[in-house]
CSV table of C-alpha atoms (C1' of nucleotides) in Angstrom, one decimal:
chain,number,residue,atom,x,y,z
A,1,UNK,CA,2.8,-0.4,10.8
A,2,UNK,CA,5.2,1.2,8.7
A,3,UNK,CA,7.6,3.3,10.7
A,4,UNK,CA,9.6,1.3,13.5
A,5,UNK,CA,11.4,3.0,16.2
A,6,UNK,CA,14.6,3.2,14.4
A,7,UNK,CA,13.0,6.0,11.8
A,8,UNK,CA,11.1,7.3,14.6
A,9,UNK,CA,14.4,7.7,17.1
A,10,UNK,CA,15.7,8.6,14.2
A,11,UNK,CA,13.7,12.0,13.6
A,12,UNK,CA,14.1,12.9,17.4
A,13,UNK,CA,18.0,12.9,17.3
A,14,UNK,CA,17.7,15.1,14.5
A,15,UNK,CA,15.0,17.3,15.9
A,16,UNK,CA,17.1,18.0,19.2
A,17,UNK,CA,20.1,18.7,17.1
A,18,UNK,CA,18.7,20.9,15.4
A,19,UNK,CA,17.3,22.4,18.6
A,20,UNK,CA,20.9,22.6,19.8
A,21,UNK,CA,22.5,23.9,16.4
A,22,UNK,CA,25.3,26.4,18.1
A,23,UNK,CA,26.6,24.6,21.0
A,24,UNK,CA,29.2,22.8,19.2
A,25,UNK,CA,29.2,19.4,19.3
A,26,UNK,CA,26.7,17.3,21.3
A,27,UNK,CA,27.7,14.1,22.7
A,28,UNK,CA,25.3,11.1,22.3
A,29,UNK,CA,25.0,10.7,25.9
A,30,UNK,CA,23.6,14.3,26.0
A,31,UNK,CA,20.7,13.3,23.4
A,32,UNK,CA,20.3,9.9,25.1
A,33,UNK,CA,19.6,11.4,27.8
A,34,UNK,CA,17.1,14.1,27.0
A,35,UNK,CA,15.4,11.8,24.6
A,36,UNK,CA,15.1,8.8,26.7
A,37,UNK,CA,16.2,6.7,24.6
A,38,UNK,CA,18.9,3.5,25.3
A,39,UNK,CA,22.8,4.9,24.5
A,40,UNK,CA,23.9,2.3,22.6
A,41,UNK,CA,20.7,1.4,20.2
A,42,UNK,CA,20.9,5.3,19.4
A,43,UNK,CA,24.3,4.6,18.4
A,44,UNK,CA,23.9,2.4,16.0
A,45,UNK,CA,21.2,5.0,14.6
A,46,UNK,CA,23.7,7.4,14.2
A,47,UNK,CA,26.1,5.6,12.9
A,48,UNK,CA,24.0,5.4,9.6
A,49,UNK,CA,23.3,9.0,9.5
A,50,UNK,CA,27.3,10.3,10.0
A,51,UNK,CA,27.7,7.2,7.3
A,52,UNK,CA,26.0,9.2,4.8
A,53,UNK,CA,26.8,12.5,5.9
A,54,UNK,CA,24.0,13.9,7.7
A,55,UNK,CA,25.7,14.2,10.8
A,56,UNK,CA,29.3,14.9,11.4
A,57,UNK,CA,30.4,13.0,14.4
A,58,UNK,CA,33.6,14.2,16.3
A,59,UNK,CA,35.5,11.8,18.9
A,60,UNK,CA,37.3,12.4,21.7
A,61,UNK,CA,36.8,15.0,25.0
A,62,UNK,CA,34.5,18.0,24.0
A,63,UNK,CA,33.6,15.7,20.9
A,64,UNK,CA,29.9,14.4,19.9
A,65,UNK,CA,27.2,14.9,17.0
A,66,UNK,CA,26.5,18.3,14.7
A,67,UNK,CA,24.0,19.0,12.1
A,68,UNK,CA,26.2,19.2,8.2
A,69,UNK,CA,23.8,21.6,6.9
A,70,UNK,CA,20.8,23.8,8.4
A,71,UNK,CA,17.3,22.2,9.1
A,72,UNK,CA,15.6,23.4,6.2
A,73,UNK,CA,17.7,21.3,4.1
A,74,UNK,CA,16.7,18.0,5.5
A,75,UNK,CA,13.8,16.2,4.3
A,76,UNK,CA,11.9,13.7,6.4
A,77,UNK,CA,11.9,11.7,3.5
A,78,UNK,CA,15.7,11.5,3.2
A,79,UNK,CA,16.2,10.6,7.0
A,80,UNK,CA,13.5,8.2,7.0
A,81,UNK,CA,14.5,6.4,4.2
A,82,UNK,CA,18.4,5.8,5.4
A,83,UNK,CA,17.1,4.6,8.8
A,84,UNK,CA,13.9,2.4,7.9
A,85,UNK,CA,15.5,0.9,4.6
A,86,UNK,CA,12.3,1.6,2.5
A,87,UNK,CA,9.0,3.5,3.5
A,88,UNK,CA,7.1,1.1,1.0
A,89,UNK,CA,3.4,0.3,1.8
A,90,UNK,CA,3.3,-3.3,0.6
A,91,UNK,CA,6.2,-5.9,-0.1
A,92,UNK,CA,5.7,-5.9,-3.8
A,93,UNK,CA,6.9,-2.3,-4.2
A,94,UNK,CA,10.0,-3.0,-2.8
A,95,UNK,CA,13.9,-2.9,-4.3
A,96,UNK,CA,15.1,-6.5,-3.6
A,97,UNK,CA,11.5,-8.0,-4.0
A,98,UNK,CA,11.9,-11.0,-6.2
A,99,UNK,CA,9.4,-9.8,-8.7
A,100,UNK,CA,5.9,-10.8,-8.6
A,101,UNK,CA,4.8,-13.1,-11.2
A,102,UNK,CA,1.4,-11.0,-11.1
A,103,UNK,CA,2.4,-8.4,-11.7
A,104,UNK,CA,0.6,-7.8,-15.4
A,105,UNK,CA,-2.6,-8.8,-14.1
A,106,UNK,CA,-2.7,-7.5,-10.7
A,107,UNK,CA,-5.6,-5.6,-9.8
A,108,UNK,CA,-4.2,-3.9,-6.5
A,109,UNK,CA,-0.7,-3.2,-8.2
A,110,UNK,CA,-2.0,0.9,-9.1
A,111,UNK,CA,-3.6,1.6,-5.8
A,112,UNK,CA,-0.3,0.6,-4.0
A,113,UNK,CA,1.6,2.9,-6.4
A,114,UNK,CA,-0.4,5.6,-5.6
A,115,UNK,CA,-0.5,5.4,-2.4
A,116,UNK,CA,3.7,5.0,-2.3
A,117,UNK,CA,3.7,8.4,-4.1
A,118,UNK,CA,1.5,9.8,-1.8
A,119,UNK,CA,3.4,8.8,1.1
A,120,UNK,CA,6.6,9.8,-0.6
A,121,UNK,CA,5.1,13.2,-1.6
A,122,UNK,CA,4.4,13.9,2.2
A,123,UNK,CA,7.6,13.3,3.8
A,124,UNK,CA,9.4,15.0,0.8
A,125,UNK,CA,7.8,18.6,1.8
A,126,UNK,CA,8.2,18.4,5.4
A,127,UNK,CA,11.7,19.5,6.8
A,128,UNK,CA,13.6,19.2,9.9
A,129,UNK,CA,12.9,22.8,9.9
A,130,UNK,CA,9.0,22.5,10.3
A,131,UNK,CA,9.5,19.7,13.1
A,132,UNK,CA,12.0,21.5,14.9
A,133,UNK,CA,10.6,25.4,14.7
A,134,UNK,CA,8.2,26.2,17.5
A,135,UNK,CA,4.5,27.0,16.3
A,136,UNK,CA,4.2,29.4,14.3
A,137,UNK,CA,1.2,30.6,11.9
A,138,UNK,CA,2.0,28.7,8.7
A,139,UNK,CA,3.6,25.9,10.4
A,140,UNK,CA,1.5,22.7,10.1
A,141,UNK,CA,4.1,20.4,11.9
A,142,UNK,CA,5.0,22.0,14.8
A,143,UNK,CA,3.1,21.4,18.4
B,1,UNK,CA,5.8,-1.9,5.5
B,2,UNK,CA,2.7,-1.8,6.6
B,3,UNK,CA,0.5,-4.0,4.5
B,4,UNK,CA,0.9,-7.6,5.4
B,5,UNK,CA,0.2,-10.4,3.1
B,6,UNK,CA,-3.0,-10.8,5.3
B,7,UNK,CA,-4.6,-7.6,4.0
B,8,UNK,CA,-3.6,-8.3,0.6
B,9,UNK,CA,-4.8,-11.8,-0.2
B,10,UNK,CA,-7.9,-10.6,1.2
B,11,UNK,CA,-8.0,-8.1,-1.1
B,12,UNK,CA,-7.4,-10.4,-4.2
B,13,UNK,CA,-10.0,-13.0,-2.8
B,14,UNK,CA,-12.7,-9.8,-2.5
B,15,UNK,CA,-11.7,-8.9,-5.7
B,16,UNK,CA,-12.0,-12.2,-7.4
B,17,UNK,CA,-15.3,-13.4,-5.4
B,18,UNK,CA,-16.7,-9.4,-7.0
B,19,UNK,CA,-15.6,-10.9,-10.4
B,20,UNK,CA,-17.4,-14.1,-9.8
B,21,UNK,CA,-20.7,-12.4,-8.7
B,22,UNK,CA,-23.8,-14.1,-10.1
B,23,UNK,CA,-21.9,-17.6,-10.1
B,24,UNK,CA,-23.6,-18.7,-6.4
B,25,UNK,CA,-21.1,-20.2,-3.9
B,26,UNK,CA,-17.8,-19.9,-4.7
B,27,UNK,CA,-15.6,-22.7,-2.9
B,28,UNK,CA,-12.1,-21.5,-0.9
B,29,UNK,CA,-10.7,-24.3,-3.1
B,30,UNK,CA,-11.2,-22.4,-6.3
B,31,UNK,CA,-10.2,-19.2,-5.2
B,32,UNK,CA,-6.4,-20.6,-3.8
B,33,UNK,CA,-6.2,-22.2,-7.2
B,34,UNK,CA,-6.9,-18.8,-9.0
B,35,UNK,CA,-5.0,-17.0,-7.0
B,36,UNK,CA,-2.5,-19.5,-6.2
B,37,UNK,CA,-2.4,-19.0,-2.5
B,38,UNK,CA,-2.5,-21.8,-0.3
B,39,UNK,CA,-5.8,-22.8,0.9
B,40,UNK,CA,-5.1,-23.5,4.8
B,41,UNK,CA,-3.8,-20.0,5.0
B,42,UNK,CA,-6.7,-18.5,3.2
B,43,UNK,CA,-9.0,-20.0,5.1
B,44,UNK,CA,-7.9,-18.1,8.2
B,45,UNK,CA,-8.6,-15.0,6.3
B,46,UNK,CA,-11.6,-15.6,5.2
B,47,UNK,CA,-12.9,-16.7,8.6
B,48,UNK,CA,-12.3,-13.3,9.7
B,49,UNK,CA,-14.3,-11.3,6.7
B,50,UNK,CA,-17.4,-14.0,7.3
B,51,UNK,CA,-17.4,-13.2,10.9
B,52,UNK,CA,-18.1,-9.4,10.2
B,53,UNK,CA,-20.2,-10.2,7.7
B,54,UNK,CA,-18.5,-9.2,5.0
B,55,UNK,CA,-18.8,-12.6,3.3
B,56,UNK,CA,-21.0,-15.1,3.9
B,57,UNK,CA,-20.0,-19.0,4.1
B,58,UNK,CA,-22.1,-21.5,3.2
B,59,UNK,CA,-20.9,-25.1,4.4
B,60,UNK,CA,-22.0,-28.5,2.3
B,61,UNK,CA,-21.8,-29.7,-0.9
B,62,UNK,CA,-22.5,-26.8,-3.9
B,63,UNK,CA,-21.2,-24.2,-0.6
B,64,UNK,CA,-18.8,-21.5,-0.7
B,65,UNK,CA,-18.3,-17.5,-0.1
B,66,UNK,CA,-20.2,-15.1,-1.5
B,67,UNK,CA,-20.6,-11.5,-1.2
B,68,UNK,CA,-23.1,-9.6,1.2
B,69,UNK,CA,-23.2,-6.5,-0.6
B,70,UNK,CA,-22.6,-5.2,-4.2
B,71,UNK,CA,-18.6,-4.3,-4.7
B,72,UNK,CA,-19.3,-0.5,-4.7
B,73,UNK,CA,-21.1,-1.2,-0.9
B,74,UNK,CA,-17.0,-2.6,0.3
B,75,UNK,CA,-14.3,0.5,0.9
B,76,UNK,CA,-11.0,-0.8,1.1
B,77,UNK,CA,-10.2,1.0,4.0
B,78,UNK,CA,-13.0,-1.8,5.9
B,79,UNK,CA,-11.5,-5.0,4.2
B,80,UNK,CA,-7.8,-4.0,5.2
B,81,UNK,CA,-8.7,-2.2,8.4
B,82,UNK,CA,-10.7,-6.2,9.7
B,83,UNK,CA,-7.6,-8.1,8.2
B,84,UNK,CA,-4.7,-5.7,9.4
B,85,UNK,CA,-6.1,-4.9,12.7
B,86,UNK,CA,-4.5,-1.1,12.7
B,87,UNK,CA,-3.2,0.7,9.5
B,88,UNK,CA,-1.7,3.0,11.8
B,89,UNK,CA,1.6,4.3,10.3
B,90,UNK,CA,3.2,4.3,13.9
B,91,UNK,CA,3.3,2.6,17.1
B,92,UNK,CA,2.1,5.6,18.7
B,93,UNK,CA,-1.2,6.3,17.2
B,94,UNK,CA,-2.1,2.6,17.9
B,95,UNK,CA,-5.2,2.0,20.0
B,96,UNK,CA,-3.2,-0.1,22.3
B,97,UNK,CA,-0.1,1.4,22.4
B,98,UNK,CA,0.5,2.0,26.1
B,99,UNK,CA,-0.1,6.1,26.1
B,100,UNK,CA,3.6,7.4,25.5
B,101,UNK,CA,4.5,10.2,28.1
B,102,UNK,CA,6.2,12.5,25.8
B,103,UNK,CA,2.8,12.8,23.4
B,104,UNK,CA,1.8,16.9,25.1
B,105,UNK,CA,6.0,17.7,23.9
B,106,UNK,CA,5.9,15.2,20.4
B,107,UNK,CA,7.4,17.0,17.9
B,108,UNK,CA,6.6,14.8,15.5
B,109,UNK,CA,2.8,13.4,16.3
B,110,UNK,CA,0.8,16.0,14.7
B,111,UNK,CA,3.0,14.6,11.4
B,112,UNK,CA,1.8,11.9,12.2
B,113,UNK,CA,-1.6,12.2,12.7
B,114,UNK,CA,-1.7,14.0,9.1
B,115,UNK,CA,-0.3,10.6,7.7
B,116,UNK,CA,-2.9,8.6,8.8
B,117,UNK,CA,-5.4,10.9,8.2
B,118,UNK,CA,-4.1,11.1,4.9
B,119,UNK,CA,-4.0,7.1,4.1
B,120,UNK,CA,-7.6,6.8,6.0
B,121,UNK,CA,-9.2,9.0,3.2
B,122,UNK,CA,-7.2,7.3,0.3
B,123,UNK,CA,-8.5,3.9,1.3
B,124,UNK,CA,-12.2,5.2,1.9
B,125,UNK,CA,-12.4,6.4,-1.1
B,126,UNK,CA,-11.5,3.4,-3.2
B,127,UNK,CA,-14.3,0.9,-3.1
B,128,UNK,CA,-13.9,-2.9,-3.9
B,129,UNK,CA,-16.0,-1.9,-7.4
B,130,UNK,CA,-13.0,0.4,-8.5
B,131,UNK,CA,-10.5,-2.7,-8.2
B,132,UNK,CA,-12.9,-5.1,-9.7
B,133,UNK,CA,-13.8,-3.4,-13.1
B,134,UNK,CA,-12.5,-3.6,-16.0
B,135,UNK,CA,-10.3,-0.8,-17.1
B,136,UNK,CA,-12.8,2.6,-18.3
B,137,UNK,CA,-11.8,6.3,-18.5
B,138,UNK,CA,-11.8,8.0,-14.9
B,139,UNK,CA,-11.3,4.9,-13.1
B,140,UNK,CA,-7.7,5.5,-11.6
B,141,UNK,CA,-7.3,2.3,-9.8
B,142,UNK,CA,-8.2,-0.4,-12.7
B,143,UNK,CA,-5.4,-2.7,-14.6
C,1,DT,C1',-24.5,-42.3,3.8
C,2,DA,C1',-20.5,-40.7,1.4
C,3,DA,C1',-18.6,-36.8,-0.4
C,4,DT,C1',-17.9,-32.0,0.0
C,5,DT,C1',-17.5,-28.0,2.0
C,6,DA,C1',-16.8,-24.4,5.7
C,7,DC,C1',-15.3,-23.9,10.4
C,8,DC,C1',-12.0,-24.2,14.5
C,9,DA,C1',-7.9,-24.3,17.7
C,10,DA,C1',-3.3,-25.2,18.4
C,11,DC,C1',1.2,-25.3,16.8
C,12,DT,C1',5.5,-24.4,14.1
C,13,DT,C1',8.8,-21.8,11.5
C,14,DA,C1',10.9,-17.7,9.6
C,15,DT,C1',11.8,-13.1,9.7
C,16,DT,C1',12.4,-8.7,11.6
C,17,DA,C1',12.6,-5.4,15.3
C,18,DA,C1',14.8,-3.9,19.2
C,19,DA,C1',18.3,-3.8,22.2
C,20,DT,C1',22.7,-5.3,24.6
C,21,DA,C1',27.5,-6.6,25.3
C,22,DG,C1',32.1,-5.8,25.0
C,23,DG,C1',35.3,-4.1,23.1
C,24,DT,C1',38.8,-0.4,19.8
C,25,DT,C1',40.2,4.1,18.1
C,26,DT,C1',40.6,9.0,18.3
C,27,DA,C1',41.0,13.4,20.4
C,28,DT,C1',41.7,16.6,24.0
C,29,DA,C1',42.2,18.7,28.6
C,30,DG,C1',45.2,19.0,32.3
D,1,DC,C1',52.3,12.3,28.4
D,2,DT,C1',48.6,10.3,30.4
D,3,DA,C1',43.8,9.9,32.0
D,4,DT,C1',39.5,10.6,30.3
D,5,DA,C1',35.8,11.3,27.3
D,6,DA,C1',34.0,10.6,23.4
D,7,DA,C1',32.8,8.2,18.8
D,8,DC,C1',33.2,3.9,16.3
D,9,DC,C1',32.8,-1.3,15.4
D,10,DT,C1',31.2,-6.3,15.4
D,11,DA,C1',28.7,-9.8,17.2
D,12,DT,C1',25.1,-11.5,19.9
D,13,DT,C1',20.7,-11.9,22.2
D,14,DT,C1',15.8,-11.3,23.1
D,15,DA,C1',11.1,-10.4,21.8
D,16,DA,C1',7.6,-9.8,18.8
D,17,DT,C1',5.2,-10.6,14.7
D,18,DA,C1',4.3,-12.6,10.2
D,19,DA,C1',3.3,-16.5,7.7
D,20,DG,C1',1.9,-20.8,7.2
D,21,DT,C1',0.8,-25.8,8.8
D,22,DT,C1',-1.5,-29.7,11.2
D,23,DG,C1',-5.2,-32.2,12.3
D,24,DG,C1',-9.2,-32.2,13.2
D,25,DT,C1',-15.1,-31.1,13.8
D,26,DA,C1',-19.7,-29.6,12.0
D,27,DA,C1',-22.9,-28.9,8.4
D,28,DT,C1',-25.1,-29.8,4.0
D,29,DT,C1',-26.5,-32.1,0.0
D,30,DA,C1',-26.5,-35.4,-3.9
DNA sequence: TAATTACCAACTTATTAAATAGGTTTATAG
DNA sequence: CTATAAACCTATTTAATAAGTTGGTAATTA
């Protein structure tokens, strides 16, 4: 498996705020809630995302989470990569992978390339838009 | 990730006992050397791909693996799907996985359904011959 | 009958995923 | 000005899986 619950819990969070986009801010407790999901790991998932600016978070009384720009401008890619790290298929394709003293002669090395771009490729044209939206003709993503 | 080094050095061993075709039994012991994985750990590979008969073992002096079928008869997809267990991108789409109760409201399950549909027919397609050969114009996946 | 080989089950170690605990800081409503 | 509600922060724990090792047994043949 390739997407853990982190990238996964991830994707919700973003999907119900943008579901709530114009209620101000939503507190995490709000989303834990709905989402079923435990308060405190989903805080540690949103703490990378305001990190990098997807989210703004807001503390105090009437405080919680908003979206920093509208869905469309999100790309599955670009949340799934800050949460899981790397969306890799194999171990040699990754950053900090001491390299691979195969590599030259490696007879699987292409198929795993391929396959990364294809991977890569499919999150990159999928927004938060497409999950979030309800079905609509054209809409490939949404239930 | 989602390959494990379990999937891969089973690869490499398929790959390498297709480029040793026509030499009889090849022993495990020759194979680790080549492909400089240790032997104890391979062994628990291969045990798997003899079992369904994608190899055949022959115990003894002058034994070995061999190959049951010619490389173009192997999709990838079958050698990783026996040695992975699941290429599932996502817990959820695991046979196992205990039925999640939010699949009928999922936002993001038909996604990723089309994933795995997607990485199904990308390892179908590729057969053991493509990875074996030598490189030649219009095979994508050759060195 | 000795050497060589595959086969087998149990165990260990290392790594990562998943979650929890227990606080501190910031803002606002009243 | 104070109680409350919220985000923020660091460290720790637990569970699961990956990766590899140990120590054998069974079959085959030179």
């Amino acid at each position: 498996m390739m997407i853990s619950t982190k990238g996964r819990y991830a994707l919700r969070v973003m999907i119900d705020l943008a579901q709530h986009q114009g209620e101000g801010y939503v507190p995490l407790k709000e989303i834990a809630r709905r989402q079923e999901i435990s308060e405190k790991y989903l805080e540690s998932i949103l703490k990378i995302l305001v990190h990098h600016h997807m989210l703004i978070g807001l503390r105090g009384k009437g405080g919680g989470y908003m979206l920093t720009r509208s869905p469309e401008q999100y790309s599955i890619y670009s949340i799934l990569l800050l949460t899981e790290g790397c969306l890799a298929p194999v171990a040699c394709l990754e950053k900090e992978s001491k390299s691979c003293t195969r590599i030259a002669e490696c007879p699987t090395l292409p198929m795993w390339q391929k396959l990364d771009s294809l991977i890569t490729d499919f999150f990159n044209k999928i927004t938060l838009a497409d999950l979030a939206a309800p079905s609509l003709p054209g809409n490939d993503y949404a239930i």
